mmCIF file of C-alpha atoms and ligand atoms in Angstrom:
data_model
loop_
_atom_site.group_PDB
_atom_site.id
_atom_site.type_symbol
_atom_site.label_atom_id
_atom_site.label_comp_id
_atom_site.label_asym_id
_atom_site.label_seq_id
_atom_site.Cartn_x
_atom_site.Cartn_y
_atom_site.Cartn_z
ATOM 1 C CA MET A 187 0.000 0.000 0.000
ATOM 2 C CA ALA A 188 1.172 3.558 -0.727
ATOM 3 C CA GLU A 189 2.771 5.296 2.253
ATOM 4 C CA THR A 190 0.415 8.244 1.867
ATOM 5 C CA PRO A 191 -2.786 6.713 0.470
ATOM 6 C CA LEU A 192 -4.733 9.917 1.177
ATOM 7 C CA ALA A 193 -2.284 12.250 -0.580
ATOM 8 C CA GLY A 194 -4.083 15.208 -2.152
ATOM 9 C CA ARG A 195 -7.363 14.483 -0.358
ATOM 10 C CA HIS A 196 -9.057 17.139 1.735
ATOM 11 C CA ALA A 197 -10.251 16.004 5.169
ATOM 12 C CA LEU A 198 -12.512 18.318 7.174
ATOM 13 C CA ILE A 199 -12.792 17.480 10.872
ATOM 14 C CA THR A 200 -15.296 19.159 13.194
ATOM 15 C CA GLY A 201 -14.023 19.433 16.755
ATOM 16 C CA GLY A 202 -10.533 18.918 15.332
ATOM 17 C CA GLY A 203 -8.674 20.694 18.146
ATOM 18 C CA THR A 204 -8.914 18.170 20.970
ATOM 19 C CA GLY A 205 -9.410 14.525 21.900
ATOM 20 C CA ILE A 206 -10.652 12.210 19.143
ATOM 21 C CA GLY A 207 -10.735 14.986 16.509
ATOM 22 C CA ALA A 208 -7.090 15.908 17.153
ATOM 23 C CA ALA A 209 -6.098 12.226 17.012
ATOM 24 C CA ALA A 210 -7.980 11.793 13.720
ATOM 25 C CA ALA A 211 -6.130 14.862 12.386
ATOM 26 C CA GLY A 212 -2.795 13.201 13.139
ATOM 27 C CA HIS A 213 -3.698 9.901 11.469
ATOM 28 C CA LEU A 214 -5.292 11.512 8.407
ATOM 29 C CA SER A 215 -2.325 13.857 7.975
ATOM 30 C CA ALA A 216 0.135 10.952 8.336
ATOM 31 C CA ALA A 217 -1.757 9.246 5.492
ATOM 32 C CA GLY A 218 -1.227 12.368 3.366
ATOM 33 C CA ALA A 219 -4.544 14.229 3.700
ATOM 34 C CA LYS A 220 -4.813 18.042 3.735
ATOM 35 C CA LEU A 221 -6.722 19.146 6.827
ATOM 36 C CA SER A 222 -9.408 21.676 7.667
ATOM 37 C CA LEU A 223 -9.896 21.887 11.433
ATOM 38 C CA LEU A 224 -13.133 23.360 12.791
ATOM 39 C CA GLY A 225 -14.143 24.252 16.329
ATOM 40 C CA ARG A 226 -15.263 27.128 18.507
ATOM 41 C CA ARG A 227 -11.905 27.748 20.241
ATOM 42 C CA ILE A 228 -9.028 28.816 17.999
ATOM 43 C CA GLU A 229 -6.099 27.915 20.333
ATOM 44 C CA PRO A 230 -6.516 24.115 20.354
ATOM 45 C CA LEU A 231 -7.092 24.119 16.584
ATOM 46 C CA GLN A 232 -3.888 26.108 16.102
ATOM 47 C CA ALA A 233 -1.948 23.672 18.295
ATOM 48 C CA VAL A 234 -3.108 20.738 16.123
ATOM 49 C CA SER A 235 -2.363 22.689 12.955
ATOM 50 C CA GLU A 236 1.175 23.394 14.182
ATOM 51 C CA LEU A 237 1.714 19.638 14.552
ATOM 52 C CA HIS A 238 -0.033 18.354 11.444
ATOM 53 C CA GLY A 239 -0.675 21.370 9.219
ATOM 54 C CA GLY A 240 -4.138 22.382 8.086
ATOM 55 C CA ALA A 241 -6.494 25.312 7.857
ATOM 56 C CA VAL A 242 -7.866 26.559 11.185
ATOM 57 C CA ILE A 243 -11.487 27.653 10.926
ATOM 58 C CA GLN A 244 -13.530 28.989 13.812
ATOM 59 C CA CYS A 245 -17.041 27.609 13.627
ATOM 60 C CA ASP A 246 -19.865 26.858 16.008
ATOM 61 C CA VAL A 247 -21.508 23.906 14.290
ATOM 62 C CA THR A 248 -24.873 24.725 15.840
ATOM 63 C CA ASP A 249 -25.052 27.867 13.662
ATOM 64 C CA PRO A 250 -26.090 26.658 10.172
ATOM 65 C CA SER A 251 -25.140 29.877 8.363
ATOM 66 C CA ARG A 252 -21.696 29.778 9.975
ATOM 67 C CA VAL A 253 -21.344 26.103 8.957
ATOM 68 C CA ALA A 254 -22.028 26.981 5.319
ATOM 69 C CA ALA A 255 -19.506 29.863 5.407
ATOM 70 C CA ALA A 256 -16.881 27.784 7.253
ATOM 71 C CA PHE A 257 -17.145 24.951 4.712
ATOM 72 C CA ASP A 258 -16.624 27.534 1.949
ATOM 73 C CA GLU A 259 -13.508 28.782 3.783
ATOM 74 C CA ALA A 260 -12.268 25.180 3.974
ATOM 75 C CA ARG A 261 -12.811 24.747 0.217
ATOM 76 C CA ALA A 262 -10.977 28.012 -0.457
ATOM 77 C CA ALA A 263 -8.007 26.697 1.562
ATOM 78 C CA ASN A 264 -7.896 23.041 0.479
ATOM 79 C CA GLY A 265 -10.263 22.468 -2.460
ATOM 80 C CA PRO A 266 -13.365 20.258 -2.529
ATOM 81 C CA ILE A 267 -13.991 18.128 0.553
ATOM 82 C CA ASP A 268 -13.225 14.413 0.050
ATOM 83 C CA LEU A 269 -13.390 13.218 3.657
ATOM 84 C CA LEU A 270 -15.745 14.575 6.322
ATOM 85 C CA VAL A 271 -15.333 13.586 9.967
ATOM 86 C CA VAL A 272 -18.350 14.732 11.994
ATOM 87 C CA ASN A 273 -16.845 14.630 15.450
ATOM 88 C CA ALA A 274 -17.842 17.790 17.378
ATOM 89 C CA GLY A 275 -19.968 16.843 20.337
ATOM 90 C CA ILE A 276 -20.882 17.639 23.919
ATOM 91 C CA ALA A 277 -22.096 15.594 26.872
ATOM 92 C CA GLU A 278 -24.208 16.527 29.858
ATOM 93 C CA SER A 279 -25.927 14.450 32.501
ATOM 94 C CA ALA A 280 -29.011 14.752 34.668
ATOM 95 C CA PRO A 281 -31.713 12.493 36.025
ATOM 96 C CA PHE A 282 -34.540 12.608 33.496
ATOM 97 C CA HIS A 283 -37.017 14.338 35.827
ATOM 98 C CA LYS A 284 -34.519 17.198 36.212
ATOM 99 C CA MET A 285 -33.431 17.330 32.551
ATOM 100 C CA THR A 286 -34.231 20.746 31.099
ATOM 101 C CA ARG A 287 -35.508 21.498 27.630
ATOM 102 C CA GLU A 288 -32.463 23.802 27.186
ATOM 103 C CA SER A 289 -30.061 20.965 27.883
ATOM 104 C CA TRP A 290 -31.980 18.623 25.539
ATOM 105 C CA ASP A 291 -31.916 21.253 22.777
ATOM 106 C CA ARG A 292 -28.188 21.938 23.261
ATOM 107 C CA ILE A 293 -27.263 18.259 23.025
ATOM 108 C CA ILE A 294 -29.492 17.514 20.014
ATOM 109 C CA ALA A 295 -28.334 20.691 18.213
ATOM 110 C CA THR A 296 -24.635 19.921 18.697
ATOM 111 C CA ASN A 297 -24.551 16.133 18.359
ATOM 112 C CA LEU A 298 -27.296 15.493 15.809
ATOM 113 C CA THR A 299 -28.662 18.531 13.974
ATOM 114 C CA ALA A 300 -25.131 19.843 13.318
ATOM 115 C CA ALA A 301 -24.296 16.468 11.762
ATOM 116 C CA PHE A 302 -27.149 17.093 9.321
ATOM 117 C CA ASP A 303 -25.953 20.645 8.560
ATOM 118 C CA CYS A 304 -22.289 19.640 8.134
ATOM 119 C CA THR A 305 -23.183 16.678 5.932
ATOM 120 C CA ARG A 306 -25.507 18.842 3.819
ATOM 121 C CA ALA A 307 -22.736 21.433 3.462
ATOM 122 C CA ALA A 308 -20.302 18.797 2.130
ATOM 123 C CA ILE A 309 -22.503 16.278 0.340
ATOM 124 C CA GLY A 310 -22.048 17.778 -3.144
ATOM 125 C CA ASP A 311 -18.256 17.527 -2.831
ATOM 126 C CA LEU A 312 -18.369 14.098 -1.191
ATOM 127 C CA LEU A 313 -20.428 12.691 -4.068
ATOM 128 C CA LYS A 314 -18.102 14.196 -6.688
ATOM 129 C CA SER A 315 -14.980 12.773 -5.029
ATOM 130 C CA ASP A 316 -13.794 9.452 -6.462
ATOM 131 C CA ASN A 317 -13.501 8.109 -2.887
ATOM 132 C CA GLY A 318 -15.775 10.277 -0.753
ATOM 133 C CA ARG A 319 -15.916 9.351 2.918
ATOM 134 C CA LEU A 320 -18.274 10.421 5.697
ATOM 135 C CA VAL A 321 -17.387 9.228 9.191
ATOM 136 C CA LEU A 322 -19.683 10.083 12.097
ATOM 137 C CA VAL A 323 -18.276 9.910 15.608
ATOM 138 C CA ALA A 324 -21.125 8.201 17.445
ATOM 139 C CA SER A 325 -20.740 6.269 20.714
ATOM 140 C CA VAL A 326 -21.614 3.080 22.546
ATOM 141 C CA ALA A 327 -24.467 5.366 23.679
ATOM 142 C CA SER A 328 -25.719 4.903 20.085
ATOM 143 C CA LEU A 329 -26.231 1.216 20.827
ATOM 144 C CA ARG A 330 -27.827 1.174 24.283
ATOM 145 C CA GLY A 331 -29.564 3.472 26.743
ATOM 146 C CA VAL A 332 -27.568 5.576 29.175
ATOM 147 C CA PRO A 333 -29.224 6.330 32.521
ATOM 148 C CA TYR A 334 -28.856 10.043 33.418
ATOM 149 C CA ALA A 335 -27.937 10.929 29.832
ATOM 150 C CA ALA A 336 -31.138 10.259 27.875
ATOM 151 C CA HIS A 337 -30.540 13.298 25.642
ATOM 152 C CA TYR A 338 -26.969 12.248 24.840
ATOM 153 C CA ALA A 339 -28.039 8.664 24.073
ATOM 154 C CA ALA A 340 -30.948 9.914 21.938
ATOM 155 C CA SER A 341 -28.613 12.193 19.947
ATOM 156 C CA LYS A 342 -26.091 9.405 19.391
ATOM 157 C CA HIS A 343 -28.809 6.873 18.427
ATOM 158 C CA GLY A 344 -29.976 9.472 15.903
ATOM 159 C CA LEU A 345 -26.506 9.615 14.363
ATOM 160 C CA LEU A 346 -26.662 5.904 13.564
ATOM 161 C CA GLY A 347 -30.058 6.360 11.907
ATOM 162 C CA LEU A 348 -28.565 9.120 9.769
ATOM 163 C CA MET A 349 -25.473 7.047 8.983
ATOM 164 C CA ARG A 350 -27.386 3.900 8.006
ATOM 165 C CA SER A 351 -29.885 5.824 5.887
ATOM 166 C CA LEU A 352 -27.186 7.665 3.937
ATOM 167 C CA ALA A 353 -25.104 4.506 3.544
ATOM 168 C CA GLY A 354 -28.090 2.899 1.832
ATOM 169 C CA GLU A 355 -29.046 5.973 -0.168
ATOM 170 C CA TYR A 356 -25.526 6.388 -1.586
ATOM 171 C CA ALA A 357 -24.527 2.710 -1.755
ATOM 172 C CA LYS A 358 -24.179 2.813 -5.548
ATOM 173 C CA THR A 359 -21.890 5.869 -5.468
ATOM 174 C CA SER A 360 -18.225 6.099 -4.462
ATOM 175 C CA LEU A 361 -19.202 7.689 -1.116
ATOM 176 C CA THR A 362 -19.165 5.493 1.989
ATOM 177 C CA VAL A 363 -20.875 6.450 5.245
ATOM 178 C CA ASN A 364 -19.794 4.847 8.512
ATOM 179 C CA ALA A 365 -19.705 5.526 12.235
ATOM 180 C CA VAL A 366 -17.303 4.797 15.053
ATOM 181 C CA CYS A 367 -18.814 3.932 18.437
ATOM 182 C CA PRO A 368 -16.249 4.493 21.187
ATOM 183 C CA GLY A 369 -16.625 3.492 24.833
ATOM 184 C CA TYR A 370 -15.137 5.895 27.393
ATOM 185 C CA VAL A 371 -12.086 7.552 25.815
ATOM 186 C CA ASP A 372 -9.242 9.401 27.508
ATOM 187 C CA THR A 373 -10.197 12.902 26.334
ATOM 188 C CA PRO A 374 -11.287 16.248 27.814
ATOM 189 C CA MET A 375 -14.932 15.105 27.533
ATOM 190 C CA THR A 376 -14.253 12.234 29.925
ATOM 191 C CA ASP A 377 -12.319 14.589 32.248
ATOM 192 C CA GLN A 378 -15.451 16.764 32.356
ATOM 193 C CA SER A 379 -17.620 13.701 33.089
ATOM 194 C CA VAL A 380 -15.297 12.767 35.966
ATOM 195 C CA ALA A 381 -15.534 16.291 37.394
ATOM 196 C CA ARG A 382 -19.344 16.238 37.042
ATOM 197 C CA VAL A 383 -19.742 12.839 38.751
ATOM 198 C CA SER A 384 -17.403 13.921 41.538
ATOM 199 C CA GLN A 385 -19.302 17.165 42.071
ATOM 200 C CA ILE A 386 -22.760 15.545 42.032
ATOM 201 C CA THR A 387 -21.916 12.495 44.172
ATOM 202 C CA GLY A 388 -19.290 13.991 46.477
ATOM 203 C CA ARG A 389 -16.879 11.177 45.528
ATOM 204 C CA SER A 390 -13.200 12.013 44.997
ATOM 205 C CA GLU A 391 -12.088 12.679 41.407
ATOM 206 C CA GLY A 392 -10.001 9.472 41.617
ATOM 207 C CA ASP A 393 -13.022 7.369 42.644
ATOM 208 C CA ALA A 394 -15.185 9.007 39.969
ATOM 209 C CA ARG A 395 -12.515 8.323 37.327
ATOM 210 C CA SER A 396 -12.251 4.637 38.299
ATOM 211 C CA ALA A 397 -16.049 4.269 38.248
ATOM 212 C CA ILE A 398 -16.142 5.668 34.707
ATOM 213 C CA THR A 399 -13.075 3.711 33.589
ATOM 214 C CA ASN A 400 -14.639 0.481 34.863
ATOM 215 C CA MET A 401 -17.665 1.049 32.636
ATOM 216 C CA ASN A 402 -15.342 -0.139 29.836
ATOM 217 C CA ALA A 403 -15.044 -3.942 30.094
ATOM 218 C CA SER A 404 -11.282 -3.609 29.663
ATOM 219 C CA GLY A 405 -11.060 -1.551 32.867
ATOM 220 C CA ARG A 406 -9.108 1.127 30.989
ATOM 221 C CA LEU A 407 -10.031 4.186 28.988
ATOM 222 C CA VAL A 408 -9.763 3.886 25.209
ATOM 223 C CA ASP A 409 -6.781 5.732 23.728
ATOM 224 C CA PRO A 410 -8.060 8.511 21.398
ATOM 225 C CA GLU A 411 -5.291 7.492 18.963
ATOM 226 C CA ALA A 412 -7.084 4.152 18.539
ATOM 227 C CA ILE A 413 -10.220 5.971 17.398
ATOM 228 C CA GLY A 414 -8.219 8.302 15.126
ATOM 229 C CA ASN A 415 -6.592 5.267 13.559
ATOM 230 C CA VAL A 416 -9.955 3.622 12.750
ATOM 231 C CA ILE A 417 -11.335 6.892 11.357
ATOM 232 C CA ALA A 418 -8.335 7.170 9.025
ATOM 233 C CA MET A 419 -8.686 3.495 8.066
ATOM 234 C CA LEU A 420 -12.333 4.055 7.097
ATOM 235 C CA CYS A 421 -11.157 6.934 4.872
ATOM 236 C CA LEU A 422 -8.718 4.820 2.844
ATOM 237 C CA PRO A 423 -9.564 4.065 -0.797
ATOM 238 C CA LEU A 424 -9.157 0.370 0.131
ATOM 239 C CA SER A 425 -12.076 0.692 2.581
ATOM 240 C CA ARG A 426 -14.566 1.401 -0.199
ATOM 241 C CA ASP A 427 -16.650 -1.683 0.630
ATOM 242 C CA ILE A 428 -17.021 -0.782 4.293
ATOM 243 C CA ASN A 429 -20.330 1.058 4.169
ATOM 244 C CA GLY A 430 -23.034 1.404 6.808
ATOM 245 C CA ALA A 431 -20.791 0.041 9.564
ATOM 246 C CA ALA A 432 -20.925 1.107 13.207
ATOM 247 C CA VAL A 433 -17.456 0.186 14.428
ATOM 248 C CA THR A 434 -17.422 -0.347 18.186
ATOM 249 C CA ILE A 435 -14.143 0.538 19.922
ATOM 250 C CA ASP A 436 -14.815 0.063 23.606
ATOM 251 C CA GLY A 437 -12.552 -2.623 25.040
ATOM 252 C CA GLY A 438 -15.235 -5.283 24.781
ATOM 253 C CA THR A 439 -18.187 -3.812 26.699
ATOM 254 C CA ALA A 440 -20.575 -4.264 23.773
ATOM 255 C CA ALA A 441 -19.440 -7.886 23.213
HETATM 256 P P1 NDP B 155 -13.582 16.714 23.406
HETATM 257 O O1 NDP B 155 -14.400 17.492 24.357
HETATM 258 O O2 NDP B 155 -12.105 16.767 23.481
HETATM 259 O O3 NDP B 155 -13.985 17.053 21.897
HETATM 260 C C1 NDP B 155 -15.170 17.668 21.505
HETATM 261 C C2 NDP B 155 -14.814 18.672 20.428
HETATM 262 O O4 NDP B 155 -16.007 19.185 19.868
HETATM 263 C C3 NDP B 155 -14.011 19.839 20.974
HETATM 264 O O5 NDP B 155 -12.852 20.012 20.183
HETATM 265 C C4 NDP B 155 -14.953 21.026 20.865
HETATM 266 O O6 NDP B 155 -14.213 22.192 20.530
HETATM 267 C C5 NDP B 155 -15.854 20.582 19.722
HETATM 268 N N1 NDP B 155 -17.187 21.186 19.811
HETATM 269 C C6 NDP B 155 -18.091 21.059 20.812
HETATM 270 N N2 NDP B 155 -19.171 21.800 20.546
HETATM 271 C C7 NDP B 155 -18.941 22.427 19.361
HETATM 272 C C8 NDP B 155 -19.665 23.360 18.579
HETATM 273 N N3 NDP B 155 -20.876 23.805 18.957
HETATM 274 N N4 NDP B 155 -19.127 23.783 17.430
HETATM 275 C C9 NDP B 155 -17.901 23.354 17.039
HETATM 276 N N5 NDP B 155 -17.159 22.486 17.728
HETATM 277 C C10 NDP B 155 -17.677 22.038 18.895
HETATM 278 O O7 NDP B 155 -14.065 15.206 23.589
HETATM 279 P P2 NDP B 155 -13.944 13.918 22.643
HETATM 280 O O8 NDP B 155 -12.776 13.989 21.758
HETATM 281 O O9 NDP B 155 -14.097 12.781 23.553
HETATM 282 O O10 NDP B 155 -15.291 14.026 21.802
HETATM 283 C C11 NDP B 155 -15.329 13.920 20.389
HETATM 284 C C12 NDP B 155 -16.573 13.141 20.007
HETATM 285 O O11 NDP B 155 -16.448 11.819 20.509
HETATM 286 C C13 NDP B 155 -17.886 13.688 20.542
HETATM 287 O O12 NDP B 155 -18.866 13.655 19.530
HETATM 288 C C14 NDP B 155 -18.247 12.711 21.653
HETATM 289 O O13 NDP B 155 -19.628 12.641 21.870
HETATM 290 C C15 NDP B 155 -17.678 11.425 21.081
HETATM 291 N N6 NDP B 155 -17.439 10.383 22.072
HETATM 292 C C16 NDP B 155 -16.615 10.603 23.142
HETATM 293 C C17 NDP B 155 -16.438 9.620 24.086
HETATM 294 C C18 NDP B 155 -15.575 9.805 25.293
HETATM 295 O O14 NDP B 155 -15.570 8.933 26.191
HETATM 296 N N7 NDP B 155 -14.816 10.863 25.415
HETATM 297 C C19 NDP B 155 -17.091 8.303 23.950
HETATM 298 C C20 NDP B 155 -17.909 8.177 22.759
HETATM 299 C C21 NDP B 155 -18.065 9.184 21.870
HETATM 300 P P3 NDP B 155 -14.677 23.652 21.018
HETATM 301 O O15 NDP B 155 -15.133 23.508 22.430
HETATM 302 O O16 NDP B 155 -13.472 24.501 20.855
HETATM 303 O O17 NDP B 155 -15.766 24.036 20.083
#
């Protein structure tokens, strides 16, 4: 296989400044892709760009007009989009009877509706590319319910519905549509979950971290590099017959 099988291809990553998005940036760049990195905070995007190159584009994915403009800026920097990684996401938790409509709306807007807007903004390019790739960063919360995070689980279940529908709709084209479903990953999102659990339950941060870590059957957090590696693998030309897959990367919990 070529050392840089994605040479010349333009990969746009939402939430590309931290965690899984930053790891995906590294793996896609190592395979030769040109990067466009989107997020709300410029500093983490710049740090990733310093390591792997790429256009840094400030964008709140919950603002559809900003998404359209940001995707145009990405095209101006790197040409038509061949590979789209829909990764930006947020998590919150609350018992259902205390869950607010604002929190529900925030989670659905960021994790699900923005996936629609970003995919719509890139679909023309993705279908024109000779190896278009759409990868949605879903979750094991796409596959089962999550007590105290009904909104998060609903948003991530929705992503799989979107992924499977588009995989079928475009099966006869050169675009593939897949999802990765990580368990708990060692990223800032999990750090925030640890802090939240510790604050709500009064447990130490160490105890909260082990409780979360032990929700993965492996008893360890997933390395974000492992997710970045699978995302890049799904983007390879050789992966053209992987379509409609939800790839679980969780240390065995879903087994
Ligand atoms: P991070 O918090 O590190 O990454 C989330 C990224 O999304 C950040 O870079 C953030 O950047 C960006 N983002 C959030 N909201 C917006 C917005 N409105 N507009 C643009 N960018 C936004 O955590 P992870 O790397 O863990 O999360 C990445 C994805 O992986 C998420 O979709 C998450 O649900 C999913 N996931 C994570 C798991 C875990 O255990 N950590 C497990 C399963 C799935 P900024 O704040 O600058 O906008």
